[in-house]
XYZ file of C-alpha atoms in Angstrom:
451
model
C 44.795 -91.684 -124.239
C 42.602 -89.209 -126.098
C 43.129 -91.129 -129.316
C 41.933 -94.429 -127.735
C 38.851 -92.649 -126.342
C 37.993 -91.315 -129.787
C 38.300 -94.748 -131.432
C 36.108 -96.392 -128.785
C 33.476 -93.715 -129.220
C 33.535 -94.178 -132.996
C 33.016 -97.925 -132.676
C 30.112 -97.347 -130.313
C 28.565 -94.859 -132.711
C 28.837 -97.276 -135.623
C 27.097 -99.980 -133.617
C 24.286 -97.625 -132.628
C 23.760 -96.426 -136.193
C 23.677 -99.969 -137.447
C 21.179 -101.067 -134.824
C 18.831 -98.200 -135.696
C 18.204 -99.407 -139.241
C 14.618 -100.497 -138.706
C 11.883 -100.841 -141.297
C 8.179 -101.082 -140.424
C 5.627 -102.267 -142.998
C 2.032 -101.832 -141.816
C -0.776 -103.801 -143.452
C -4.500 -103.047 -143.691
C -5.343 -106.034 -141.487
C -3.961 -104.583 -138.215
C -0.596 -106.327 -138.325
C 2.923 -105.314 -139.304
C 6.247 -106.677 -140.465
C 9.254 -105.363 -138.513
C 12.745 -105.679 -139.965
C 15.795 -104.405 -138.102
C 19.572 -104.706 -138.190
C 21.485 -105.404 -134.979
C 25.101 -106.020 -134.109
C 25.803 -108.714 -131.489
C 29.103 -108.968 -129.632
C 29.396 -112.685 -128.891
C 31.904 -115.109 -127.472
C 32.785 -118.390 -129.141
C 30.391 -121.312 -128.678
C 26.826 -121.764 -127.414
C 25.453 -118.847 -125.365
C 22.313 -117.023 -124.224
C 21.181 -113.715 -125.711
C 18.239 -111.654 -124.505
C 16.555 -109.296 -126.964
C 14.182 -106.835 -125.252
C 13.363 -104.315 -127.983
C 10.145 -106.021 -129.092
C 6.408 -105.280 -129.008
C 4.229 -107.055 -126.450
C 2.029 -108.106 -129.407
C 4.792 -109.931 -131.292
C 3.984 -113.164 -133.121
C 6.922 -115.109 -131.696
C 6.473 -117.915 -134.240
C 7.247 -115.497 -137.076
C 10.756 -114.483 -135.922
C 13.589 -114.871 -138.439
C 17.185 -114.228 -137.315
C 20.182 -114.547 -139.581
C 23.677 -113.108 -139.743
C 25.106 -111.498 -142.857
C 27.583 -114.309 -143.453
C 25.187 -117.035 -142.162
C 27.787 -118.143 -139.618
C 25.586 -117.393 -136.588
C 23.195 -120.211 -135.686
C 20.093 -120.062 -133.487
C 19.295 -123.294 -131.636
C 16.261 -122.288 -129.599
C 14.027 -119.365 -128.780
C 11.856 -118.605 -125.760
C 9.346 -115.777 -125.770
C 9.326 -114.468 -122.209
C 6.174 -112.509 -121.379
C 5.729 -113.382 -117.683
C 6.469 -109.791 -116.733
C 7.184 -108.567 -113.237
C 4.264 -107.126 -111.260
C 3.305 -107.282 -107.593
C 1.109 -110.362 -107.740
C 3.411 -112.290 -110.070
C 6.393 -111.580 -107.857
C 4.568 -112.666 -104.687
C 3.525 -115.951 -106.303
C 7.129 -116.620 -107.337
C 8.321 -116.069 -103.741
C 6.110 -118.683 -102.070
C 8.500 -120.791 -100.013
C 11.106 -117.993 -99.864
C 12.223 -115.685 -97.057
C 10.366 -112.367 -96.642
C 10.385 -109.438 -94.210
C 7.082 -107.602 -93.730
C 6.718 -104.189 -92.106
C 3.221 -103.152 -90.989
C 1.867 -99.633 -90.526
C 2.332 -100.070 -86.725
C 6.091 -100.619 -87.317
C 5.766 -104.331 -86.557
C 8.368 -106.464 -88.378
C 7.706 -110.073 -89.320
C 10.449 -112.335 -90.700
C 9.623 -115.752 -92.092
C 8.824 -117.958 -95.053
C 6.016 -116.908 -97.399
C 3.322 -119.623 -97.435
C 0.559 -118.160 -99.591
C -0.831 -114.890 -100.936
C -4.237 -113.818 -102.190
C -6.076 -110.569 -102.830
C -6.613 -109.782 -99.122
C -4.229 -111.860 -97.032
C -0.576 -112.921 -96.880
C 0.430 -116.012 -94.880
C 3.948 -116.152 -93.374
C 5.526 -118.925 -91.267
C 7.324 -116.847 -88.615
C 11.006 -117.765 -88.046
C 11.114 -117.146 -84.299
C 7.885 -119.000 -83.330
C 7.276 -121.307 -86.298
C 3.662 -120.098 -86.266
C 1.612 -119.285 -89.340
C 0.826 -115.559 -89.222
C -1.959 -114.170 -91.409
C -1.553 -110.499 -92.268
C -4.195 -108.319 -93.907
C -2.709 -106.683 -97.005
C -4.270 -103.316 -96.085
C -2.096 -103.122 -92.939
C 1.218 -103.710 -94.767
C 3.626 -100.849 -95.398
C 6.617 -102.680 -96.931
C 7.525 -106.178 -98.092
C 11.243 -106.998 -98.447
C 12.189 -109.858 -100.754
C 15.394 -111.305 -102.093
C 16.618 -110.371 -105.570
C 14.319 -110.734 -108.583
C 14.302 -114.333 -109.855
C 16.181 -115.119 -113.048
C 12.979 -116.134 -114.845
C 11.385 -112.704 -114.402
C 11.462 -110.012 -117.065
C 10.706 -106.328 -116.947
C 9.879 -106.191 -120.668
C 8.714 -108.737 -123.249
C 11.908 -110.563 -124.222
C 13.147 -113.060 -126.794
C 15.587 -115.454 -125.153
C 17.848 -117.053 -127.771
C 20.394 -119.861 -127.588
C 22.980 -118.809 -130.160
C 26.061 -120.550 -131.494
C 28.935 -118.370 -132.684
C 31.919 -120.055 -134.387
C 34.296 -117.487 -132.884
C 34.417 -114.462 -130.632
C 33.389 -111.521 -132.795
C 30.798 -108.897 -133.614
C 28.019 -110.277 -135.781
C 25.795 -108.116 -137.946
C 22.341 -109.661 -138.037
C 18.958 -109.144 -139.654
C 15.850 -109.734 -137.549
C 12.302 -109.785 -138.845
C 8.970 -110.643 -137.231
C 5.242 -109.970 -137.420
C 3.304 -108.187 -134.713
C -0.204 -106.899 -134.064
C -1.225 -103.502 -132.738
C -0.017 -101.298 -135.603
C -2.675 -100.213 -138.072
C -3.258 -97.614 -140.745
C -6.188 -96.231 -142.638
C -6.902 -93.301 -144.918
C -9.208 -90.299 -144.630
C -10.021 -88.346 -147.755
C -11.260 -84.791 -147.131
C -12.919 -83.128 -150.115
C -14.421 -79.743 -150.955
C -17.177 -79.967 -153.566
C -17.860 -77.060 -155.914
C -21.188 -77.671 -157.749
C -20.585 -74.732 -160.099
C -17.214 -75.837 -161.461
C -17.948 -79.573 -160.922
C -14.591 -79.844 -159.165
C -13.689 -81.854 -156.087
C -10.616 -80.677 -154.154
C -9.364 -83.934 -152.664
C -6.693 -84.306 -149.991
C -5.709 -87.450 -148.140
C -4.385 -88.297 -144.683
C -2.882 -91.559 -143.486
C -3.722 -92.246 -139.838
C -1.327 -94.639 -138.071
C -2.193 -96.109 -134.674
C 0.384 -97.803 -132.475
C -0.895 -100.077 -129.686
C 1.932 -102.601 -130.090
C 3.489 -101.986 -126.679
C 6.736 -100.419 -127.897
C 8.068 -97.260 -129.561
C 9.457 -97.235 -133.090
C 12.071 -94.491 -133.332
C 13.456 -93.118 -136.592
C 12.190 -95.996 -138.744
C 11.623 -96.391 -142.461
C 7.857 -96.599 -142.917
C 6.007 -98.591 -145.578
C 2.265 -99.116 -145.971
C 0.863 -102.123 -147.822
C -2.550 -101.516 -149.417
C -4.619 -104.584 -150.226
C -6.172 -107.581 -148.543
C -3.215 -109.776 -147.605
C -4.405 -113.146 -146.288
C -3.317 -113.867 -142.711
C -4.709 -116.380 -140.245
C -6.028 -115.000 -136.973
C -3.427 -115.048 -134.217
C -4.096 -116.964 -131.019
C -1.800 -114.690 -129.069
C -3.314 -112.751 -126.196
C -3.363 -109.096 -127.192
C -5.560 -107.644 -124.449
C -3.246 -104.660 -124.156
C -4.439 -103.498 -127.558
C -8.038 -103.224 -126.367
C -7.395 -101.190 -123.237
C -8.750 -97.665 -123.073
C -5.747 -95.367 -123.351
C -5.183 -91.663 -123.718
C -4.263 -91.146 -127.350
C -1.563 -88.726 -128.454
C -2.501 -87.484 -131.931
C 0.539 -86.170 -133.776
C 0.561 -84.393 -137.118
C 3.794 -85.001 -139.023
C 5.456 -81.668 -139.684
C 8.875 -80.750 -141.051
C 10.541 -78.041 -143.143
C 10.135 -80.191 -146.248
C 6.898 -82.265 -146.312
C 7.479 -86.019 -146.539
C 6.036 -87.868 -149.505
C 4.835 -91.408 -150.027
C 6.201 -93.096 -153.140
C 3.723 -95.623 -154.530
C 4.449 -98.742 -156.564
C 2.769 -102.020 -157.462
C 4.028 -104.922 -155.344
C 2.832 -108.421 -156.219
C -0.982 -107.998 -156.315
C -0.921 -105.109 -153.848
C 0.288 -101.515 -153.677
C 3.197 -100.389 -151.507
C 3.592 -96.820 -150.210
C 7.064 -95.884 -148.911
C 7.640 -92.666 -146.963
C 10.742 -90.830 -148.203
C 11.748 -89.671 -144.693
C 12.245 -91.674 -141.514
C 9.583 -91.252 -138.863
C 9.029 -92.071 -135.173
C 5.819 -93.671 -133.900
C 5.454 -93.790 -130.129
C 3.426 -96.446 -128.336
C -0.188 -95.361 -127.715
C 0.160 -92.645 -130.332
C -1.939 -91.725 -133.356
C 0.121 -90.137 -136.130
C -1.229 -88.506 -139.286
C 0.771 -88.030 -142.495
C -0.333 -86.720 -145.877
C -0.698 -89.559 -148.394
C -0.431 -87.366 -151.512
C -0.760 -83.619 -152.312
C -4.231 -82.148 -152.865
C -5.775 -83.028 -156.238
C -8.440 -81.120 -158.187
C -10.748 -83.795 -159.622
C -13.552 -83.534 -162.173
C -16.712 -84.961 -160.616
C -20.489 -84.879 -160.893
C -23.403 -84.986 -158.484
C -26.047 -87.615 -159.253
C -29.162 -89.083 -157.620
C -30.001 -92.749 -157.123
C -33.420 -94.286 -156.540
C -33.913 -97.995 -155.842
C -37.464 -99.138 -156.549
C -39.839 -99.667 -153.615
C -37.907 -97.173 -151.504
C -39.094 -93.660 -150.690
C -35.715 -91.970 -150.298
C -33.530 -90.858 -153.201
C -29.837 -90.830 -152.316
C -27.389 -88.100 -153.291
C -24.078 -89.231 -154.784
C -20.881 -87.636 -155.989
C -19.016 -89.627 -158.641
C -15.602 -89.312 -160.219
C -13.359 -91.530 -162.279
C -9.893 -92.356 -161.013
C -8.090 -91.492 -164.247
C -5.736 -88.906 -165.668
C -8.491 -87.103 -167.561
C -10.345 -86.451 -164.305
C -7.149 -85.185 -162.640
C -6.312 -88.143 -160.398
C -4.980 -91.485 -161.759
C -3.615 -92.832 -158.445
C -4.307 -96.148 -156.679
C -6.629 -95.176 -153.815
C -6.407 -97.282 -150.637
C -9.713 -97.996 -148.935
C -10.832 -95.477 -146.329
C -13.354 -92.850 -145.296
C -14.186 -89.924 -147.558
C -15.754 -86.727 -146.205
C -17.357 -84.073 -148.408
C -17.645 -80.355 -147.593
C -19.176 -77.483 -149.547
C -18.682 -73.747 -149.220
C -21.588 -71.585 -148.080
C -21.385 -68.573 -150.399
C -23.057 -66.323 -147.831
C -20.097 -66.289 -145.455
C -17.473 -68.453 -147.250
C -17.638 -71.078 -144.486
C -17.358 -74.790 -145.175
C -20.300 -77.021 -144.309
C -20.117 -80.788 -143.957
C -22.530 -82.485 -146.400
C -21.789 -86.184 -145.904
C -19.305 -89.041 -145.824
C -18.938 -92.599 -147.059
C -16.425 -95.445 -147.285
C -14.559 -96.347 -150.450
C -12.920 -99.653 -151.305
C -9.423 -100.112 -152.715
C -9.832 -98.352 -156.054
C -7.526 -99.063 -158.970
C -6.693 -96.549 -161.708
C -9.498 -96.059 -164.272
C -12.172 -97.261 -161.833
C -15.135 -95.116 -160.745
C -15.566 -93.838 -157.201
C -19.146 -93.373 -155.969
C -19.656 -91.455 -152.716
C -23.136 -91.518 -151.177
C -23.448 -88.387 -149.042
C -27.064 -88.710 -147.885
C -30.710 -88.580 -149.000
C -32.053 -85.721 -151.117
C -34.480 -83.556 -149.155
C -36.532 -82.340 -152.153
C -36.676 -85.558 -154.187
C -39.232 -88.284 -153.528
C -39.737 -91.655 -155.206
C -42.653 -94.070 -155.245
C -42.961 -97.539 -156.823
C -46.272 -99.242 -157.661
C -47.140 -102.638 -159.067
C -50.246 -101.778 -161.104
C -51.085 -105.255 -162.365
C -50.047 -108.857 -161.801
C -51.046 -111.582 -164.288
C -50.236 -115.287 -164.387
C -50.188 -116.045 -168.126
C -49.476 -119.763 -167.752
C -47.762 -122.177 -165.375
C -44.327 -120.607 -165.906
C -44.990 -117.046 -167.171
C -46.126 -114.023 -165.177
C -46.493 -110.358 -166.163
C -46.252 -107.238 -164.035
C -47.146 -103.695 -164.946
C -44.888 -101.301 -163.013
C -44.879 -97.560 -162.393
C -42.299 -95.339 -160.694
C -43.220 -91.745 -159.820
C -40.423 -89.245 -159.117
C -41.128 -85.790 -157.695
C -38.679 -82.873 -157.694
C -39.625 -80.116 -155.237
C -36.324 -78.250 -155.641
C -35.640 -75.192 -157.802
C -33.229 -77.038 -160.111
C -33.495 -79.772 -162.726
C -32.329 -83.105 -161.300
C -31.151 -86.235 -163.087
C -32.111 -89.443 -161.306
C -30.859 -92.978 -161.934
C -33.569 -95.548 -161.137
C -32.422 -99.100 -160.325
C -34.834 -102.025 -160.412
C -34.187 -105.663 -159.413
C -35.753 -108.551 -161.388
C -35.321 -112.287 -160.754
C -35.705 -115.061 -163.289
C -35.722 -115.093 -167.091
C -37.221 -111.686 -167.881
C -38.064 -109.308 -170.734
C -39.143 -105.652 -170.624
C -41.832 -104.149 -172.873
C -44.167 -101.130 -173.121
C -41.548 -98.953 -171.423
C -41.874 -95.191 -171.863
C -38.218 -94.589 -170.877
C -35.225 -96.440 -172.268
C -33.480 -98.791 -169.874
C -30.007 -100.297 -169.562
C -29.311 -103.846 -168.442
C -26.783 -103.675 -165.580
C -26.553 -107.421 -164.973
C -28.757 -110.530 -165.072
C -30.941 -109.233 -162.248
C -30.879 -105.434 -162.514
C -31.898 -102.690 -164.938
C -31.452 -98.915 -164.826
C -33.498 -95.960 -166.107
C -32.150 -92.409 -166.278
C -34.638 -89.527 -166.189
C -34.305 -85.762 -165.963
C -36.923 -84.002 -163.803
C -37.489 -80.278 -164.049
C -37.861 -78.046 -160.984
C -41.246 -78.357 -159.211
C -42.237 -81.190 -161.511
C -42.701 -84.934 -161.477
C -42.158 -87.771 -163.942
C -43.462 -91.285 -164.330
C -41.672 -94.370 -165.640
C -43.921 -97.196 -166.878
C -43.012 -100.662 -168.109
C -44.192 -104.255 -168.268
C -41.941 -107.091 -167.170
C -42.556 -110.668 -168.269
C -40.853 -113.298 -166.133
C -40.392 -117.027 -166.809
C -39.696 -119.182 -163.801
């Protein structure tokens, strides 16, 4: 007897372990691919199977079900999302027998005729009269059993054909909304060493309507094209209390990155659980010390000069990793008390290896720019000339290097310039000037434009 009990338990355990092999791939566009393995115990022939372990935001049209030996066939699928609640149940029971108990202990037995927000109408059995009862006076309503077409959870209802009675190992995959991920980069800037200490956190949000327990997690970085879903996902937009969880363990998990098609795939080396209505944060990669520089950018005809921190995503700079798009925050230490102070943040795009990252952290307090058009001449019907001047003032106690960007339309040439320029593209040039402390500098040039 003990031996039989042990064998049964072992078979149950194997089935549970098999069914828990779930993989979740989350994309940047607020959707996910769910792949799971399940074992079905089926009889021979055509039969119904109800699968409840699904998100309420599932894209039912994306479901793929197949058995390992391809012997299991699926003939039809219904996505059942008419879930049981008070109003839905009452509507289903119109024309059925009900017993109503009021707060005054009055019992009414009859056939439910209608129901709305305030009133319930019942055709009383004993008198055959229509009795209208105010909902606020009702204590209990007794109904028959729950109808067959009611579901407590979102459910996939399959018609399956099995060639014989057996256990079938199957693979199920589908797309769903409500799972998203993004990245936050937190950096400490040291202007003396020109080093940026950069760490990264993946933030995963689950508003899919279901828990994902002990799953293999993958993150796909890149803009994968997907048509907007017509499915009603109001549950995703509800205000909910968010449980923010920091992933912790004895050995920190790591994401392994690789190129995948034209995207980048990050696979966590440990299984993880993501509860519904939970925000989970996991380190994307260990902290990196990156060579960087602080620069200043002035766009002509503006007054403000923006402050930027730049670094190149390459091995020489100490990084050389594909960087998913996200927010980047910069802090700097106050030497007086060793405390960190926030100095700005920006967004970065998906950044490939060997590409430059430019973080605009704000506008420089002690730098001011001014642009003037000193002269405008129409030389002939197609040619005009402009004499331009940019004045930059540095009220700080340090020398500052400023990059000046100027936009020009048409077929242009530059002459009489007192500072060398670089052509950025067909419509933009750049000057670079160094301004000493408590000083100012002018940039002069003439631009000739053919229209």
